[in-house]
Short mmCIF file of C-alpha atoms in Angstrom, two decimals:
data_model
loop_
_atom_site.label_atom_id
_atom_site.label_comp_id
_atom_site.label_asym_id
_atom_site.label_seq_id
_atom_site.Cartn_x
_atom_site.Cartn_y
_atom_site.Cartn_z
CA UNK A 1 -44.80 29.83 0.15
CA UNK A 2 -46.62 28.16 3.04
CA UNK A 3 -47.15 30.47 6.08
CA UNK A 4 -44.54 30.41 8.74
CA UNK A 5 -45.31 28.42 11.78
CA UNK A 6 -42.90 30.46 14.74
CA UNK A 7 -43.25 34.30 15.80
CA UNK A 8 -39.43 33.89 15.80
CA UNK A 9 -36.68 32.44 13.40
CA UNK A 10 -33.28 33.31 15.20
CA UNK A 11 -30.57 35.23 12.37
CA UNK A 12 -28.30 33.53 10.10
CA UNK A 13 -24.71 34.92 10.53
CA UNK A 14 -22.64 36.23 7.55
CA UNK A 15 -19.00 34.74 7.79
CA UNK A 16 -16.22 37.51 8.98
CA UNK A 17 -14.78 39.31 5.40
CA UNK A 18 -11.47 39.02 4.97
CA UNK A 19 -9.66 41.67 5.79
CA UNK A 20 -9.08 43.24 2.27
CA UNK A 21 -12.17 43.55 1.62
CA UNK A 22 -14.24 46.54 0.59
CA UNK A 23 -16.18 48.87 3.08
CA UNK A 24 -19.30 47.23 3.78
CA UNK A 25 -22.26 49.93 2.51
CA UNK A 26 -24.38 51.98 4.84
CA UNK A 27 -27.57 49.88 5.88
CA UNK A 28 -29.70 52.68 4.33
CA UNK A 29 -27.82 51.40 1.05
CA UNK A 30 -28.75 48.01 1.20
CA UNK A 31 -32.70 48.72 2.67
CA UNK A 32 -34.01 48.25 -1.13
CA UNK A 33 -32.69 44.85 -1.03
CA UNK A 34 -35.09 44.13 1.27
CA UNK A 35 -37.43 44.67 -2.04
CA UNK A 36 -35.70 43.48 -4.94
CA UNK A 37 -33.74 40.14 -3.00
CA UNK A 38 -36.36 40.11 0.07
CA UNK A 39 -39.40 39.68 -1.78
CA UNK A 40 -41.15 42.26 0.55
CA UNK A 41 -43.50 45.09 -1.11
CA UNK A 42 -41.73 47.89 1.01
CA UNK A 43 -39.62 47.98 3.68
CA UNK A 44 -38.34 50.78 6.20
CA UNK A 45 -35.55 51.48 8.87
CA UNK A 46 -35.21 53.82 11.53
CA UNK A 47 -31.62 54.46 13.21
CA UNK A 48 -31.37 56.28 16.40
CA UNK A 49 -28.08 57.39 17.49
CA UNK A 50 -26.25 60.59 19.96
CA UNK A 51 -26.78 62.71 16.72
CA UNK A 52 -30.34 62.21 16.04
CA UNK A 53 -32.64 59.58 14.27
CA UNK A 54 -32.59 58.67 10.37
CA UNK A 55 -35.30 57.12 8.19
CA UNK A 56 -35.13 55.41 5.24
CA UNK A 57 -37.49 53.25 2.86
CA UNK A 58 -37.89 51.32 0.05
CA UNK A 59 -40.82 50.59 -1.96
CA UNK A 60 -44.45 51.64 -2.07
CA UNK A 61 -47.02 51.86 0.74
CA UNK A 62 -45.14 52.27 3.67
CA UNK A 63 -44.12 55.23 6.11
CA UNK A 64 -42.07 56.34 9.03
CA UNK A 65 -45.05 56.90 11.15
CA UNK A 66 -47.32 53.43 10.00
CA UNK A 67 -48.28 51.29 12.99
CA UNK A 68 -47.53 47.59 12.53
CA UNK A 69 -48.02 43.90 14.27
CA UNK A 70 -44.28 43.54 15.95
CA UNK A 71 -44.88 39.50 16.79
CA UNK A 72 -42.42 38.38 19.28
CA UNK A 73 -41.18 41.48 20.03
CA UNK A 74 -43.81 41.66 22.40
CA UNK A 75 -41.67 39.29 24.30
CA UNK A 76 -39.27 41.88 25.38
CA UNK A 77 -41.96 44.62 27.27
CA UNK A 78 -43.64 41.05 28.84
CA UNK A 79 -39.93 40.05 30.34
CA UNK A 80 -39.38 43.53 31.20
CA UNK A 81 -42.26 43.28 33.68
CA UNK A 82 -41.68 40.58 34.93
CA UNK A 83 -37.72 41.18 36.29
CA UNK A 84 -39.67 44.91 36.91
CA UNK A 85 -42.11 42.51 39.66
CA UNK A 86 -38.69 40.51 40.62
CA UNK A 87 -36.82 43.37 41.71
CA UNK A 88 -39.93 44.74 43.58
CA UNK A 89 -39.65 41.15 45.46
CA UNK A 90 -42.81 39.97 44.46
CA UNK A 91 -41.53 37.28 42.71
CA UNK A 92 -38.88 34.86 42.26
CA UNK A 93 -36.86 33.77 39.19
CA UNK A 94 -36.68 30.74 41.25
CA UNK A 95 -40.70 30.39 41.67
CA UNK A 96 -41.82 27.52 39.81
CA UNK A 97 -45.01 27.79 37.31
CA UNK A 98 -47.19 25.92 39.92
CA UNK A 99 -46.58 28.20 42.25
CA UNK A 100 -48.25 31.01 40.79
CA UNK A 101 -50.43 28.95 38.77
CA UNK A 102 -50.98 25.91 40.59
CA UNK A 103 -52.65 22.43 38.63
CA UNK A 104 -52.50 24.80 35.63
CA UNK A 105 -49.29 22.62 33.65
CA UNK A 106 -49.86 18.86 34.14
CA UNK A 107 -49.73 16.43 30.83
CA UNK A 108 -48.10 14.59 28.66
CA UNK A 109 -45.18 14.76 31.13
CA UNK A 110 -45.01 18.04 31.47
CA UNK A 111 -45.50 19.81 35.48
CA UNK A 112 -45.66 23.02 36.45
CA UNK A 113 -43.97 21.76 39.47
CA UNK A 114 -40.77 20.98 37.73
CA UNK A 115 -40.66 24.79 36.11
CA UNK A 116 -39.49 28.18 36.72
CA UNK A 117 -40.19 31.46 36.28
CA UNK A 118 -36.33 31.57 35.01
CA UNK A 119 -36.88 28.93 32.10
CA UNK A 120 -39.97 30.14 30.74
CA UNK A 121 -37.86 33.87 30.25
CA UNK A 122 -35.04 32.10 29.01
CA UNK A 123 -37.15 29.14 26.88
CA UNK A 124 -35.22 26.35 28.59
CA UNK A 125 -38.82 25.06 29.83
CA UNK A 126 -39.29 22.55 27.41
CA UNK A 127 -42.77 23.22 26.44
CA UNK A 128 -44.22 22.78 23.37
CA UNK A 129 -44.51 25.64 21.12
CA UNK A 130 -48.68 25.90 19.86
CA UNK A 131 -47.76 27.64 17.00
CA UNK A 132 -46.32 24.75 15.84
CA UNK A 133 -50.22 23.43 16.13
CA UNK A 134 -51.69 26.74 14.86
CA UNK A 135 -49.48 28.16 12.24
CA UNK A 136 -49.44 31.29 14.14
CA UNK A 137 -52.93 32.30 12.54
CA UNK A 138 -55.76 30.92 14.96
CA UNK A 139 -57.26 33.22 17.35
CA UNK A 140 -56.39 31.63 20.83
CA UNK A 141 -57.55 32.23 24.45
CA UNK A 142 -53.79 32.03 26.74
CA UNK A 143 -55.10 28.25 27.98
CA UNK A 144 -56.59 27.49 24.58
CA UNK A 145 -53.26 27.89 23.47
CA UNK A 146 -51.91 26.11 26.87
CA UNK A 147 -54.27 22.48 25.88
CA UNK A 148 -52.30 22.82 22.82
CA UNK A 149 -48.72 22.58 23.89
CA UNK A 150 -49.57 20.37 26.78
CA UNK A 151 -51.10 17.83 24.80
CA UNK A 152 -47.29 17.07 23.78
CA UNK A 153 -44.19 15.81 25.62
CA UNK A 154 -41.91 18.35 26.24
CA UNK A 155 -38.66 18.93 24.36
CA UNK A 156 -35.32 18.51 26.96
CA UNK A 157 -35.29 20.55 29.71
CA UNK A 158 -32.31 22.97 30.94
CA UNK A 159 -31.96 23.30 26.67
CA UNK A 160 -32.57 26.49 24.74
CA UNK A 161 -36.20 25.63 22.52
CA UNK A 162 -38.19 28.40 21.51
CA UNK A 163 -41.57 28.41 22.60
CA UNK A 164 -44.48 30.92 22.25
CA UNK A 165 -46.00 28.69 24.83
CA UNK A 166 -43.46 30.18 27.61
CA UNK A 167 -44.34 34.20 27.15
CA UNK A 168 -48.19 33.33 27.20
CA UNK A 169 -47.71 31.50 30.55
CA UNK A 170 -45.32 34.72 31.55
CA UNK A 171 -48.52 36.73 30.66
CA UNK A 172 -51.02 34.46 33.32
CA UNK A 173 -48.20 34.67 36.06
CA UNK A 174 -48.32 38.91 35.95
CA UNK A 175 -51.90 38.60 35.68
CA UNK A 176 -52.14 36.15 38.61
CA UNK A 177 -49.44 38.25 40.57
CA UNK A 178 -50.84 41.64 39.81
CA UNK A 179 -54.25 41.35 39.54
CA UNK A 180 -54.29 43.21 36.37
CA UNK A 181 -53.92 42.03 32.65
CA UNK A 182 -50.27 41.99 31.39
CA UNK A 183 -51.01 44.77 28.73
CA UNK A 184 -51.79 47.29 31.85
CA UNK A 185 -48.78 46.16 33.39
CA UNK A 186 -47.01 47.12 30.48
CA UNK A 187 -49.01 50.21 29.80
CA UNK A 188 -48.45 51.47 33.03
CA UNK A 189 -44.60 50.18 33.35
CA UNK A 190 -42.85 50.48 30.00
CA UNK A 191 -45.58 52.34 27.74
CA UNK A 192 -46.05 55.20 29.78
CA UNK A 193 -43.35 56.13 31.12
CA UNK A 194 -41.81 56.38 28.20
CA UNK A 195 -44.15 58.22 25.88
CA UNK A 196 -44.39 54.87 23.25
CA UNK A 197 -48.12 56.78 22.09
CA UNK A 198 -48.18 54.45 18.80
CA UNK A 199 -47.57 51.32 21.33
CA UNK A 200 -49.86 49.30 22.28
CA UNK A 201 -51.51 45.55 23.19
CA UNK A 202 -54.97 45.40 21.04
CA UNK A 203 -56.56 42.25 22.71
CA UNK A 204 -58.99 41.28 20.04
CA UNK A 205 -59.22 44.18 17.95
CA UNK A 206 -58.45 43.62 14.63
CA UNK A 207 -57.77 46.95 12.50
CA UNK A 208 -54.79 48.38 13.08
CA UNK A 209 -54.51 51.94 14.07
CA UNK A 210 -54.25 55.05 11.72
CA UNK A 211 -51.83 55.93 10.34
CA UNK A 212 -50.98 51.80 9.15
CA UNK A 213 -49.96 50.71 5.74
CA UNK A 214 -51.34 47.31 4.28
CA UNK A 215 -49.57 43.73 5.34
CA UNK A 216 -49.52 41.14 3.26
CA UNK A 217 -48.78 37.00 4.32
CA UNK A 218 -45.78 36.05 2.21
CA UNK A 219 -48.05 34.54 -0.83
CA UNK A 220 -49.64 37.80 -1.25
CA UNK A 221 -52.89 37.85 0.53
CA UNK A 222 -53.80 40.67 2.70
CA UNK A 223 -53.78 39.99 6.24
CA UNK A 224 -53.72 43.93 7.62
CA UNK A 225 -57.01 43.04 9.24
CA UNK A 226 -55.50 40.45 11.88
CA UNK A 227 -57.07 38.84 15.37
CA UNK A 228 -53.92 39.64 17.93
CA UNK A 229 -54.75 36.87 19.77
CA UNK A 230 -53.09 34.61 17.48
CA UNK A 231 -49.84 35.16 19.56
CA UNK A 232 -50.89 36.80 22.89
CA UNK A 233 -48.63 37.51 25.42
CA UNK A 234 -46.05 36.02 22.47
CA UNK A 235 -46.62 38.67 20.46
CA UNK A 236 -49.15 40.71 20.19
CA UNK A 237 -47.87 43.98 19.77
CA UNK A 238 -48.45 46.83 18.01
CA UNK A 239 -46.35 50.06 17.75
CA UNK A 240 -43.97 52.11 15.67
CA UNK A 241 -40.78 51.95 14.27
CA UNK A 242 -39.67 55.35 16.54
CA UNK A 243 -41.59 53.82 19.41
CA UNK A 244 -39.17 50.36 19.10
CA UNK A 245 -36.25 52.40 19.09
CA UNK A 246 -37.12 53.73 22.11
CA UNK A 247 -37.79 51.39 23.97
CA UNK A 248 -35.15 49.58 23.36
CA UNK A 249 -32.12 52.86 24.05
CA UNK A 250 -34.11 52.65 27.39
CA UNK A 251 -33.90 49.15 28.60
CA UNK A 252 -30.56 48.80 27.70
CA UNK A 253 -29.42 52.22 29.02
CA UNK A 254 -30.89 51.66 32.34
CA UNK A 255 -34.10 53.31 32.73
CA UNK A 256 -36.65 50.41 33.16
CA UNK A 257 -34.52 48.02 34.68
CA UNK A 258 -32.19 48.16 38.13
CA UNK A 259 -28.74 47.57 37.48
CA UNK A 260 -28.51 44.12 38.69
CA UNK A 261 -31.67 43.16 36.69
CA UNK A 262 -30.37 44.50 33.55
CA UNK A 263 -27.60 41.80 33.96
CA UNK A 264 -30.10 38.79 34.64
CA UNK A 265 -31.80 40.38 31.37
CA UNK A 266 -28.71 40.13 29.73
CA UNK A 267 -27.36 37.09 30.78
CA UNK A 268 -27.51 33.90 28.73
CA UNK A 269 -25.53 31.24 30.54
CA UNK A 270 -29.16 29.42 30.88
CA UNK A 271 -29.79 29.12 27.35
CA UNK A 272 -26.07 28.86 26.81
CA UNK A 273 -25.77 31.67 24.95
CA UNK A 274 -28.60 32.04 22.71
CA UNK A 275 -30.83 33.97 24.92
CA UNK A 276 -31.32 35.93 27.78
CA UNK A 277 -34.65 37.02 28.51
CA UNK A 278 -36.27 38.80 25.98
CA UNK A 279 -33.66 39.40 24.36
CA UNK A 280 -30.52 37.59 22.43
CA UNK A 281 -27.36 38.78 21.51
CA UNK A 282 -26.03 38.38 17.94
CA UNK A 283 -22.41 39.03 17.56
CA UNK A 284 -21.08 40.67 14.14
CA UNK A 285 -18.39 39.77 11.69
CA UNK A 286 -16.33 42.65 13.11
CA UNK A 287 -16.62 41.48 16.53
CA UNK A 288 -19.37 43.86 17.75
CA UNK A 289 -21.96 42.22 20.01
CA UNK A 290 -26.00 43.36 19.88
CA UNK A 291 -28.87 42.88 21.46
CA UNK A 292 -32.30 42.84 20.66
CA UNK A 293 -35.05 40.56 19.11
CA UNK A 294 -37.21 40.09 15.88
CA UNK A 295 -40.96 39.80 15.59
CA UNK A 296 -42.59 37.73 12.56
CA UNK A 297 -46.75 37.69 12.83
CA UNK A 298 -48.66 37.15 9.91
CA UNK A 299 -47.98 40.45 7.60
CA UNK A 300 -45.18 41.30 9.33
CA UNK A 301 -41.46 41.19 10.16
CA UNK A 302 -39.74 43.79 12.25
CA UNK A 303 -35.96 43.54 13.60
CA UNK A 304 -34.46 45.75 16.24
CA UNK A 305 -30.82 45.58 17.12
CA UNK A 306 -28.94 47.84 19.45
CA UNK A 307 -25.49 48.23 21.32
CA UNK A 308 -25.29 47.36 24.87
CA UNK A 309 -25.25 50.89 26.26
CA UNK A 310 -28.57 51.75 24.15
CA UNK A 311 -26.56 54.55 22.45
CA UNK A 312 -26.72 53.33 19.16
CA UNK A 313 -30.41 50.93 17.77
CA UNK A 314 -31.70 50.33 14.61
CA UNK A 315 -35.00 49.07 13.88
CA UNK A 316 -36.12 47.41 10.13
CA UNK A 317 -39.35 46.21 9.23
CA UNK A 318 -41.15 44.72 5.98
CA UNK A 319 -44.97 44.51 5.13
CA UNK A 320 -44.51 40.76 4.77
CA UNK A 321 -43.99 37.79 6.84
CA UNK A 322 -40.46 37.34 6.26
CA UNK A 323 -37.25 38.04 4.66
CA UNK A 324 -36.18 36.05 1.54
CA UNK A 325 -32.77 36.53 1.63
CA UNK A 326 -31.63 35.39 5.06
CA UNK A 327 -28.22 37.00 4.57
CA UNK A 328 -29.52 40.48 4.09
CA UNK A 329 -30.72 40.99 8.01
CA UNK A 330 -26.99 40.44 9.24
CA UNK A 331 -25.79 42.52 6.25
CA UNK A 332 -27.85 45.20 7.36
CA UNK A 333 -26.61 44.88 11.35
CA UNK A 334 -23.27 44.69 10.00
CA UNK A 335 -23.57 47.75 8.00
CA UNK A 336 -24.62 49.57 10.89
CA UNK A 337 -22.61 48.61 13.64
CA UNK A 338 -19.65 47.84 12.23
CA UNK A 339 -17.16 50.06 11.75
CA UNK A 340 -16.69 51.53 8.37
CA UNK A 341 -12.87 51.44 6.71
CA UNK A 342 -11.91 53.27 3.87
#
């Protein structure tokens, strides 16, 4: 199979059941599907709930405590510091790309004039996503990557289009606001604080850290050994399945966010209503809504999911670039946040 060309591909919904049918299994139940239907050599899941944490895997090579590449998950810590910045008032939403980074966007039509802060979160900008260009496999500088997309028009504006291009610009404006690199804003923000010790932003460094499992591209070849800057501020990330669930029960429970914040987080009128920022909702054949994003780098596919509150998250990964079977990540959601009937 060719190599994927996005750090994102957003989740195929299963149709509702009908209502006679069967109990749906636990997601535990349906991890070594993953394997078998999935095509992945080994897959894991971590659930995190009032009652505890429980692991699961399937398959060879892999283990609750491996480090691994989480792609565009990344994108959730950069938005987190940025609405962190816009609640300390030192930016806008509102503040356009050129105002932070002035002469910075200009070609092809596109102007850093014309953009916010507010549509690169929400990918409404229009800009073209490099990875498109790169496959998602060359080691970029952030305006390497920037010549890229600009040397195309941009897609409509005011429309939901994913774009890598929009989180690496994110990463320039905390730089440029800051005076610090985004990954010590997030270090000292959301890493921290929190106690995320197998999270972190590698730069250029290309081993992963111990303990780490092997990651293969999705015809086989191992890729464990991996530039980060293929995806940047997009995705870079590397952390840990307990670290993920973390994270995640604390943004959405309150803790790194303001209340009113949270909301703009959560909000996806912009994108009308496939994202917010940093996030994206996915709403189950039972009815439940939940939040969270995936993360596909080379070697690597992770997926965490969790109620509003925070109270309940689940976090999957595989040591591949992708799933197979696109129905078996909602199957999995749906088997554990839907409630179970006899």
């Amino acid at each position: 199979m060719p190599r994927l060309r996005t750090l994102l591909a957003l989740p195929v919904l299963l149709a509702p059941a009908a209502s006679s049918a069967p109990s749906a299994p636990p997601a535990d139940a349906l991890l070594p599907l993953l394997v078998t239907q999935g095509g992945a050599p080994a897959a894991a899941l971590l659930t995190r709930d009032k009652t505890g944490t429980s692991y699961f895997r399937a398959g060879h090579g892999i283990t609750r405590a491996d480090h691994f590449r989480a792609g565009s998950v990344t994108k959730t810590f950069i938005a987190t510091v940025v609405l962190q910045l816009a609640a300390e008032h030192r930016l806008k939403l509102s503040d356009t790309v050129e105002q932070h980074l002035p002469g910075l966007v200009r070609g092809a039509g596109n102007d850093g004039r014309a953009l916010t802060l507010r549509s690169l979160l929400t990918h409404t900008s229009g800009l073209y996503d490099f990875t498109a260009a790169t496959g998602g496999v060359v080691p970029l500088t952030p305006r390497q990557a920037l010549r890229i997309s600009l040397a195309h028009p941009p897609a409509h504006r005011g429309r939901f289009s994913y774009s890598n291009t929009n989180y690496v610009l994110l990463g320039l404006v905390v730089e440029q606001v800051t005076r610090r690199s985004y990954a010590a804003e997030a270090e000292r923000r959301v890493i921290a604080p929190l106690g995320l010790k197998g999270t972190s932003f590698p730069g250029s460094r290309t081993a992963l850290p111990s303990p780490h499992g092997r990651a293969y591209a999705t015809d086989g070849t191992d890729v464990t050994e991996l530039d980060p800057r293929v995806a940047g501020a997009a995705g870079e990330l590397v952390t840990t399945l307990a670290d993920l669930d973390r994270f995640y029960a604390a943004l959405l429970d309150g803790r790194l966010l303001p209340p009113h914040w949270l909301r703009e987080m959560l909000d996806t009128r912009t994108a009308h209503g496939s994202y917010g920022m940093g996030l994206y909702p996915v709403t189950l054949p039972c009815g439940t809504k939940v939040w969270g994003h995936n993360g596909r780098i080379s070697g690597s596919y992770v997926r965490t999911a969790a109620t509003i509150d925070g109270r309940r998250v689940l976090t999957f990964r595989v040591d591949t670039d992708a799933v197979a079977d696109p129905a078996l990540e909602p199957a999995l959601l749906a088997a554990e946040f839907c409630p179970r009937t006899s």
